[in-house]
PDB file of C-alpha atoms in Angstrom:
ATOM      1  CA  MET X 163       0.000   0.000   0.000  1.00  0.00           C
ATOM      2  CA  ARG X 164       1.316   3.449  -1.040  1.00  0.00           C
ATOM      3  CA  GLY X 165       4.395   1.906  -2.618  1.00  0.00           C
ATOM      4  CA  THR X 166       5.677   2.842  -6.057  1.00  0.00           C
ATOM      5  CA  LEU X 167       8.606   1.608  -8.094  1.00  0.00           C
ATOM      6  CA  ASP X 168      10.610   4.507  -6.572  1.00  0.00           C
ATOM      7  CA  THR X 169      10.010   3.532  -2.941  1.00  0.00           C
ATOM      8  CA  TRP X 170      12.061   0.334  -3.048  1.00  0.00           C
ATOM      9  CA  ASP X 171      15.461   0.742  -1.420  1.00  0.00           C
ATOM     10  CA  PRO X 172      17.827   1.058  -4.415  1.00  0.00           C
ATOM     11  CA  LEU X 173      20.557  -0.838  -2.554  1.00  0.00           C
ATOM     12  CA  PHE X 174      18.274  -3.869  -2.301  1.00  0.00           C
ATOM     13  CA  LEU X 175      17.421  -3.692  -6.008  1.00  0.00           C
ATOM     14  CA  ASP X 176      21.045  -3.127  -7.004  1.00  0.00           C
ATOM     15  CA  GLU X 177      22.152  -6.179  -5.025  1.00  0.00           C
ATOM     16  CA  LEU X 178      19.471  -8.308  -6.695  1.00  0.00           C
ATOM     17  CA  ALA X 179      20.490  -6.954 -10.092  1.00  0.00           C
ATOM     18  CA  LYS X 180      24.026  -8.288  -9.648  1.00  0.00           C
ATOM     19  CA  TYR X 181      22.674 -11.772 -10.315  1.00  0.00           C
ATOM     20  CA  HIS X 182      19.229 -11.319 -11.883  1.00  0.00           C
ATOM     21  CA  THR X 183      17.261  -9.179 -14.278  1.00  0.00           C
ATOM     22  CA  VAL X 184      15.111  -7.043 -11.965  1.00  0.00           C
ATOM     23  CA  ILE X 185      11.828  -5.576 -13.228  1.00  0.00           C
ATOM     24  CA  THR X 186       9.904  -3.157 -11.023  1.00  0.00           C
ATOM     25  CA  PHE X 187       6.462  -1.872 -11.952  1.00  0.00           C
ATOM     26  CA  ASP X 188       3.539   0.129 -10.620  1.00  0.00           C
ATOM     27  CA  TYR X 189       0.105  -1.469 -10.408  1.00  0.00           C
ATOM     28  CA  PRO X 190      -2.712   0.261 -12.320  1.00  0.00           C
ATOM     29  CA  GLY X 191      -3.649   3.561 -10.713  1.00  0.00           C
ATOM     30  CA  THR X 192      -0.467   3.843  -8.627  1.00  0.00           C
ATOM     31  CA  GLY X 193       2.820   5.643  -9.142  1.00  0.00           C
ATOM     32  CA  TYR X 194       3.563   6.088 -12.818  1.00  0.00           C
ATOM     33  CA  SER X 195       0.731   3.825 -14.057  1.00  0.00           C
ATOM     34  CA  SER X 196      -2.566   5.253 -15.274  1.00  0.00           C
ATOM     35  CA  GLY X 197      -5.977   3.742 -14.607  1.00  0.00           C
ATOM     36  CA  THR X 198      -7.594   2.678 -11.333  1.00  0.00           C
ATOM     37  CA  LEU X 199      -6.282   0.223  -8.780  1.00  0.00           C
ATOM     38  CA  PRO X 200      -8.432  -2.951  -8.871  1.00  0.00           C
ATOM     39  CA  ASN X 201     -10.255  -3.884  -5.663  1.00  0.00           C
ATOM     40  CA  SER X 202      -9.654  -7.581  -6.324  1.00  0.00           C
ATOM     41  CA  MET X 203      -6.359  -9.466  -6.088  1.00  0.00           C
ATOM     42  CA  GLU X 204      -7.484 -11.737  -8.917  1.00  0.00           C
ATOM     43  CA  ILE X 205      -7.714  -8.742 -11.249  1.00  0.00           C
ATOM     44  CA  VAL X 206      -4.319  -7.539 -10.054  1.00  0.00           C
ATOM     45  CA  ALA X 207      -2.826 -10.967 -10.816  1.00  0.00           C
ATOM     46  CA  ASP X 208      -4.342 -10.862 -14.272  1.00  0.00           C
ATOM     47  CA  TYR X 209      -2.651  -7.503 -14.866  1.00  0.00           C
ATOM     48  CA  VAL X 210       0.671  -9.028 -13.814  1.00  0.00           C
ATOM     49  CA  LYS X 211       0.227 -11.866 -16.298  1.00  0.00           C
ATOM     50  CA  LYS X 212      -0.696  -9.474 -19.118  1.00  0.00           C
ATOM     51  CA  PHE X 213       2.173  -7.141 -18.275  1.00  0.00           C
ATOM     52  CA  THR X 214       4.813  -9.874 -18.287  1.00  0.00           C
ATOM     53  CA  LYS X 215       3.427 -11.274 -21.530  1.00  0.00           C
ATOM     54  CA  ALA X 216       3.607  -7.816 -23.098  1.00  0.00           C
ATOM     55  CA  ILE X 217       7.309  -7.530 -22.247  1.00  0.00           C
ATOM     56  CA  ASN X 218       7.991 -11.113 -23.407  1.00  0.00           C
ATOM     57  CA  VAL X 219       8.779 -12.612 -20.013  1.00  0.00           C
ATOM     58  CA  ASP X 220       7.445 -16.169 -20.005  1.00  0.00           C
ATOM     59  CA  LYS X 221       8.541 -17.190 -16.499  1.00  0.00           C
ATOM     60  CA  PHE X 222       9.719 -15.200 -13.522  1.00  0.00           C
ATOM     61  CA  ALA X 223      10.251 -15.139  -9.781  1.00  0.00           C
ATOM     62  CA  MET X 224       7.962 -12.610  -8.094  1.00  0.00           C
ATOM     63  CA  LEU X 225       8.656 -10.660  -4.914  1.00  0.00           C
ATOM     64  CA  GLY X 226       5.899  -8.696  -3.225  1.00  0.00           C
ATOM     65  CA  TRP X 227       6.076  -6.507  -0.151  1.00  0.00           C
ATOM     66  CA  SER X 228       3.090  -5.905   2.166  1.00  0.00           C
ATOM     67  CA  TRP X 229       0.014  -5.403  -0.071  1.00  0.00           C
ATOM     68  CA  GLY X 230       2.191  -6.604  -2.938  1.00  0.00           C
ATOM     69  CA  GLY X 231       2.633  -9.840  -1.020  1.00  0.00           C
ATOM     70  CA  TYR X 232      -1.069 -10.552  -1.461  1.00  0.00           C
ATOM     71  CA  ALA X 233      -0.701  -9.845  -5.171  1.00  0.00           C
ATOM     72  CA  THR X 234       2.259 -12.220  -5.326  1.00  0.00           C
ATOM     73  CA  GLN X 235       0.394 -15.004  -3.523  1.00  0.00           C
ATOM     74  CA  THR X 236      -2.573 -14.653  -5.860  1.00  0.00           C
ATOM     75  CA  THR X 237      -0.405 -14.563  -8.994  1.00  0.00           C
ATOM     76  CA  LEU X 238       1.572 -17.676  -8.135  1.00  0.00           C
ATOM     77  CA  LEU X 239      -1.631 -19.540  -7.240  1.00  0.00           C
ATOM     78  CA  GLU X 240      -3.569 -18.398 -10.308  1.00  0.00           C
ATOM     79  CA  TYR X 241      -0.703 -18.856 -12.748  1.00  0.00           C
ATOM     80  CA  PRO X 242       1.759 -21.426 -11.378  1.00  0.00           C
ATOM     81  CA  GLU X 243       2.997 -22.104 -14.893  1.00  0.00           C
ATOM     82  CA  ILE X 244       4.657 -18.669 -15.080  1.00  0.00           C
ATOM     83  CA  VAL X 245       5.804 -17.992 -11.488  1.00  0.00           C
ATOM     84  CA  THR X 246       8.898 -20.048 -10.629  1.00  0.00           C
ATOM     85  CA  HIS X 247       9.416 -18.729  -7.074  1.00  0.00           C
ATOM     86  CA  GLY X 248       7.437 -16.513  -4.711  1.00  0.00           C
ATOM     87  CA  PHE X 249       8.953 -14.115  -2.174  1.00  0.00           C
ATOM     88  CA  LEU X 250       6.561 -12.730   0.436  1.00  0.00           C
ATOM     89  CA  VAL X 251       8.046  -9.819   2.368  1.00  0.00           C
ATOM     90  CA  GLY X 252       6.326  -8.152   5.316  1.00  0.00           C
ATOM     91  CA  THR X 253       2.964  -9.595   4.416  1.00  0.00           C
ATOM     92  CA  ALA X 254       0.392 -12.099   5.687  1.00  0.00           C
ATOM     93  CA  PRO X 255      -1.122 -15.325   4.402  1.00  0.00           C
ATOM     94  CA  ALA X 256      -4.615 -15.456   3.014  1.00  0.00           C
ATOM     95  CA  GLY X 257      -7.400 -16.125   5.494  1.00  0.00           C
ATOM     96  CA  THR X 258      -6.038 -14.095   8.408  1.00  0.00           C
ATOM     97  CA  HIS X 259      -9.395 -12.588   9.364  1.00  0.00           C
ATOM     98  CA  ASP X 260      -8.903 -13.897  12.919  1.00  0.00           C
ATOM     99  CA  SER X 261      -5.298 -12.718  13.259  1.00  0.00           C
ATOM    100  CA  LYS X 262      -3.781 -10.243  15.685  1.00  0.00           C
ATOM    101  CA  ALA X 263      -5.057  -6.709  15.041  1.00  0.00           C
ATOM    102  CA  ILE X 264      -2.930  -4.068  13.341  1.00  0.00           C
ATOM    103  CA  GLU X 265      -1.353  -1.718  15.876  1.00  0.00           C
ATOM    104  CA  GLU X 266      -3.167   1.614  15.927  1.00  0.00           C
ATOM    105  CA  ILE X 267       0.032   3.647  15.818  1.00  0.00           C
ATOM    106  CA  TRP X 268       0.918   1.945  12.528  1.00  0.00           C
ATOM    107  CA  VAL X 269      -2.430   2.860  10.973  1.00  0.00           C
ATOM    108  CA  GLU X 270      -2.098   6.481  12.122  1.00  0.00           C
ATOM    109  CA  ARG X 271       1.278   6.842  10.424  1.00  0.00           C
ATOM    110  CA  ALA X 272       0.338   4.838   7.315  1.00  0.00           C
ATOM    111  CA  ILE X 273      -2.439   7.198   6.251  1.00  0.00           C
ATOM    112  CA  LYS X 274      -0.535  10.451   6.689  1.00  0.00           C
ATOM    113  CA  GLU X 275      -0.132  12.382   3.443  1.00  0.00           C
ATOM    114  CA  ILE X 276       3.661  12.541   3.776  1.00  0.00           C
ATOM    115  CA  ASN X 277       5.744  10.390   6.100  1.00  0.00           C
ATOM    116  CA  THR X 278       8.712  11.667   8.090  1.00  0.00           C
ATOM    117  CA  LEU X 279      11.734   9.616   9.139  1.00  0.00           C
ATOM    118  CA  GLU X 280      10.092   9.089  12.539  1.00  0.00           C
ATOM    119  CA  ASP X 281       6.977   7.774  10.793  1.00  0.00           C
ATOM    120  CA  GLU X 282       9.058   5.356   8.740  1.00  0.00           C
ATOM    121  CA  GLU X 283      10.859   4.089  11.832  1.00  0.00           C
ATOM    122  CA  ILE X 284       7.416   3.021  13.119  1.00  0.00           C
ATOM    123  CA  LEU X 285       6.034   1.878   9.767  1.00  0.00           C
ATOM    124  CA  PHE X 286       8.953  -0.196   8.477  1.00  0.00           C
ATOM    125  CA  PHE X 287      11.586  -0.643  11.193  1.00  0.00           C
ATOM    126  CA  GLU X 288      11.837  -1.253  14.955  1.00  0.00           C
ATOM    127  CA  PRO X 289      11.856   2.123  16.751  1.00  0.00           C
ATOM    128  CA  VAL X 290      13.075   0.670  20.065  1.00  0.00           C
ATOM    129  CA  SER X 291      16.297  -0.488  18.392  1.00  0.00           C
ATOM    130  CA  GLU X 292      19.017   2.100  17.725  1.00  0.00           C
ATOM    131  CA  PHE X 293      20.496  -0.202  15.091  1.00  0.00           C
ATOM    132  CA  SER X 294      17.164  -0.426  13.282  1.00  0.00           C
ATOM    133  CA  LYS X 295      16.690   3.348  13.456  1.00  0.00           C
ATOM    134  CA  GLU X 296      20.147   3.846  11.929  1.00  0.00           C
ATOM    135  CA  ARG X 297      19.164   1.513   9.107  1.00  0.00           C
ATOM    136  CA  ALA X 298      15.909   3.427   8.671  1.00  0.00           C
ATOM    137  CA  LYS X 299      17.761   6.692   8.071  1.00  0.00           C
ATOM    138  CA  ALA X 300      20.252   5.076   5.680  1.00  0.00           C
ATOM    139  CA  SER X 301      17.459   3.453   3.671  1.00  0.00           C
ATOM    140  CA  ARG X 302      15.389   6.650   3.562  1.00  0.00           C
ATOM    141  CA  ASP X 303      18.414   8.648   2.415  1.00  0.00           C
ATOM    142  CA  ARG X 304      18.973   6.218  -0.454  1.00  0.00           C
ATOM    143  CA  ILE X 305      15.319   6.280  -1.516  1.00  0.00           C
ATOM    144  CA  TYR X 306      14.920  10.055  -1.303  1.00  0.00           C
ATOM    145  CA  SER X 307      18.111  10.702  -3.237  1.00  0.00           C
ATOM    146  CA  ARG X 308      15.860  10.209  -6.264  1.00  0.00           C
ATOM    147  CA  PRO X 309      13.991  13.340  -7.376  1.00  0.00           C
ATOM    148  CA  GLY X 310      10.216  13.501  -7.050  1.00  0.00           C
ATOM    149  CA  VAL X 311       9.684  10.354  -4.979  1.00  0.00           C
ATOM    150  CA  VAL X 312       6.896  11.895  -2.885  1.00  0.00           C
ATOM    151  CA  ASP X 313       5.052  13.188  -5.947  1.00  0.00           C
ATOM    152  CA  LYS X 314       3.961   9.705  -7.030  1.00  0.00           C
ATOM    153  CA  ILE X 315       3.116   8.123  -3.655  1.00  0.00           C
ATOM    154  CA  PRO X 316      -0.651   7.452  -3.258  1.00  0.00           C
ATOM    155  CA  SER X 317      -1.713   9.676  -0.388  1.00  0.00           C
ATOM    156  CA  THR X 318      -5.491  10.225  -0.418  1.00  0.00           C
ATOM    157  CA  MET X 319      -8.221   8.324   1.391  1.00  0.00           C
ATOM    158  CA  PRO X 320     -10.021   7.276  -1.838  1.00  0.00           C
ATOM    159  CA  GLU X 321      -6.746   5.679  -2.966  1.00  0.00           C
ATOM    160  CA  PHE X 322      -6.262   4.004   0.410  1.00  0.00           C
ATOM    161  CA  GLU X 323      -9.782   2.583   0.284  1.00  0.00           C
ATOM    162  CA  LEU X 324      -8.988   0.737  -2.947  1.00  0.00           C
ATOM    163  CA  PHE X 325      -5.993  -0.892  -1.249  1.00  0.00           C
ATOM    164  CA  PHE X 326      -8.145  -1.735   1.778  1.00  0.00           C
ATOM    165  CA  ALA X 327     -10.827  -3.342  -0.399  1.00  0.00           C
ATOM    166  CA  GLY X 328      -8.480  -5.821  -2.053  1.00  0.00           C
ATOM    167  CA  HIS X 329      -6.782  -6.590   1.240  1.00  0.00           C
ATOM    168  CA  SER X 330     -10.066  -7.112   3.094  1.00  0.00           C
ATOM    169  CA  LYS X 331     -11.268  -9.735   0.630  1.00  0.00           C
ATOM    170  CA  TYR X 332      -7.973 -11.566   0.844  1.00  0.00           C
ATOM    171  CA  LYS X 333      -8.031 -11.650   4.646  1.00  0.00           C
ATOM    172  CA  ASP X 334     -11.313 -13.577   4.502  1.00  0.00           C
ATOM    173  CA  ASP X 335     -10.274 -16.062   1.802  1.00  0.00           C
ATOM    174  CA  LEU X 336      -9.717 -19.397   3.550  1.00  0.00           C
ATOM    175  CA  ASN X 337      -9.761 -21.193   0.205  1.00  0.00           C
ATOM    176  CA  ARG X 338      -6.718 -19.191  -0.867  1.00  0.00           C
ATOM    177  CA  ARG X 339      -4.990 -20.120   2.377  1.00  0.00           C
ATOM    178  CA  GLU X 340      -5.499 -23.811   1.672  1.00  0.00           C
ATOM    179  CA  GLN X 341      -4.188 -23.349  -1.865  1.00  0.00           C
ATOM    180  CA  LEU X 342      -1.130 -21.578  -0.478  1.00  0.00           C
ATOM    181  CA  LEU X 343      -0.453 -24.475   1.869  1.00  0.00           C
ATOM    182  CA  GLN X 344      -0.728 -26.997  -0.949  1.00  0.00           C
ATOM    183  CA  THR X 345       1.181 -25.248  -3.739  1.00  0.00           C
ATOM    184  CA  LYS X 346       4.494 -26.798  -4.810  1.00  0.00           C
ATOM    185  CA  THR X 347       5.895 -23.454  -5.981  1.00  0.00           C
ATOM    186  CA  PRO X 348       8.954 -22.615  -3.805  1.00  0.00           C
ATOM    187  CA  ILE X 349       8.097 -19.761  -1.453  1.00  0.00           C
ATOM    188  CA  LEU X 350      10.358 -17.773   0.872  1.00  0.00           C
ATOM    189  CA  ILE X 351       8.543 -15.746   3.529  1.00  0.00           C
ATOM    190  CA  ILE X 352      10.605 -12.876   4.991  1.00  0.00           C
ATOM    191  CA  CYS X 353       9.379 -11.144   8.152  1.00  0.00           C
ATOM    192  CA  GLY X 354      10.475  -8.804  10.903  1.00  0.00           C
ATOM    193  CA  ASP X 355      10.004 -10.115  14.443  1.00  0.00           C
ATOM    194  CA  HIS X 356       7.945  -7.021  15.333  1.00  0.00           C
ATOM    195  CA  ASP X 357       5.763  -6.110  12.389  1.00  0.00           C
ATOM    196  CA  PRO X 358       2.954  -3.870  13.698  1.00  0.00           C
ATOM    197  CA  SER X 359       0.989  -4.296  10.465  1.00  0.00           C
ATOM    198  CA  VAL X 360       1.191  -8.017   9.638  1.00  0.00           C
ATOM    199  CA  PRO X 361       2.762  -9.888  12.572  1.00  0.00           C
ATOM    200  CA  ALA X 362       5.103 -12.765  11.770  1.00  0.00           C
ATOM    201  CA  GLU X 363       2.982 -14.832  14.157  1.00  0.00           C
ATOM    202  CA  ASN X 364       0.407 -15.136  11.358  1.00  0.00           C
ATOM    203  CA  TRP X 365       2.848 -17.465   9.623  1.00  0.00           C
ATOM    204  CA  TYR X 366       4.006 -19.408  12.687  1.00  0.00           C
ATOM    205  CA  LYS X 367       0.705 -21.224  13.097  1.00  0.00           C
ATOM    206  CA  LEU X 368       1.003 -22.535   9.532  1.00  0.00           C
ATOM    207  CA  SER X 369       4.467 -23.979  10.081  1.00  0.00           C
ATOM    208  CA  GLY X 370       4.537 -27.684   9.249  1.00  0.00           C
ATOM    209  CA  GLN X 371       1.573 -27.387   6.877  1.00  0.00           C
ATOM    210  CA  PHE X 372       3.344 -25.961   3.816  1.00  0.00           C
ATOM    211  CA  GLN X 373       4.427 -28.170   0.937  1.00  0.00           C
ATOM    212  CA  ASN X 374       7.334 -25.993  -0.194  1.00  0.00           C
ATOM    213  CA  ALA X 375       7.677 -22.797   1.849  1.00  0.00           C
ATOM    214  CA  GLN X 376      10.308 -21.496   4.254  1.00  0.00           C
ATOM    215  CA  ILE X 377       9.954 -18.727   6.846  1.00  0.00           C
ATOM    216  CA  LEU X 378      12.766 -16.292   7.648  1.00  0.00           C
ATOM    217  CA  VAL X 379      12.449 -13.862  10.580  1.00  0.00           C
ATOM    218  CA  TYR X 380      14.874 -10.993  11.259  1.00  0.00           C
ATOM    219  CA  PRO X 381      15.421  -9.880  14.860  1.00  0.00           C
ATOM    220  CA  LYS X 382      14.672  -6.324  16.005  1.00  0.00           C
ATOM    221  CA  SER X 383      13.027  -5.448  12.704  1.00  0.00           C
ATOM    222  CA  GLY X 384       9.609  -4.456  11.454  1.00  0.00           C
ATOM    223  CA  HIS X 385       7.467  -4.209   8.334  1.00  0.00           C
ATOM    224  CA  GLY X 386      10.367  -3.509   5.937  1.00  0.00           C
ATOM    225  CA  PRO X 387      12.922  -6.225   6.764  1.00  0.00           C
ATOM    226  CA  HIS X 388      14.506  -6.048   3.304  1.00  0.00           C
ATOM    227  CA  HIS X 389      15.200  -2.349   3.781  1.00  0.00           C
ATOM    228  CA  GLN X 390      16.859  -2.967   7.146  1.00  0.00           C
ATOM    229  CA  TYR X 391      18.933  -5.780   5.649  1.00  0.00           C
ATOM    230  CA  PRO X 392      19.077  -5.040   1.888  1.00  0.00           C
ATOM    231  CA  GLU X 393      22.269  -6.936   1.012  1.00  0.00           C
ATOM    232  CA  LEU X 394      21.439  -9.923   3.204  1.00  0.00           C
ATOM    233  CA  THR X 395      17.893 -10.195   1.859  1.00  0.00           C
ATOM    234  CA  ALA X 396      19.046  -9.952  -1.747  1.00  0.00           C
ATOM    235  CA  ASN X 397      21.549 -12.736  -1.042  1.00  0.00           C
ATOM    236  CA  TYR X 398      18.861 -14.934   0.528  1.00  0.00           C
ATOM    237  CA  VAL X 399      16.631 -14.376  -2.501  1.00  0.00           C
ATOM    238  CA  SER X 400      19.400 -15.285  -4.919  1.00  0.00           C
ATOM    239  CA  GLN X 401      20.405 -18.398  -3.003  1.00  0.00           C
ATOM    240  CA  PHE X 402      16.796 -19.517  -2.666  1.00  0.00           C
ATOM    241  CA  ILE X 403      16.291 -19.284  -6.412  1.00  0.00           C
ATOM    242  CA  LYS X 404      19.536 -21.156  -7.026  1.00  0.00           C
ATOM    243  CA  TYR X 405      18.912 -24.043  -4.666  1.00  0.00           C
ATOM    244  CA  THR X 406      15.139 -24.616  -4.770  1.00  0.00           C
ATOM    245  CA  SER X 407      12.736 -25.762  -7.442  1.00  0.00           C
TER     246      SER X 407
END
């Protein structure tokens, strides 16, 4: 939610690009893409399939962060013939309608028009950790070294409500959860140990039920674990692709 292709930490993308072709994109109605954001993850997944076909990419690994993690889950379940690996970062499994509630302080900061460094420490990192706060500043500095980043970030309540609509349906989809547990597509789940938005605990209760998924949890980190540990996460992604199938 609110993310654009400019709000990924460039160090994370650069590390991935050392070993892979990295393609970032904005969903319809967000960032640099025209149109309206769909309120259904199935429609979003269909856009992903059409987009990759248009650029002549037949198969790919897909990494989604937060709301994008729901899009990634749906895409790999709808189109397993084109998604070789799924990476779910700072997100939750389908069917988490009974999960731990989102922390109110996270919601308050998430819907502000413009976020400060202090906001981002709460939104994506672990504000009680000095190390995490240092990483928050370093990551923000890298992201905001690009001109015009704020200009493209979705920041109005009507835009937020479209994100909420797709997410709400996914939270109630127990059928999708069962499909996720049964899929043979290799999946790496990457979490912070204190994610105030989508707690890692949502995944713990599914441990032992997956066919081909692994869960990785970083200590003293929050909703943006790959921004706190960009090089390490990129290395995990690369090694996972290399050694799983």
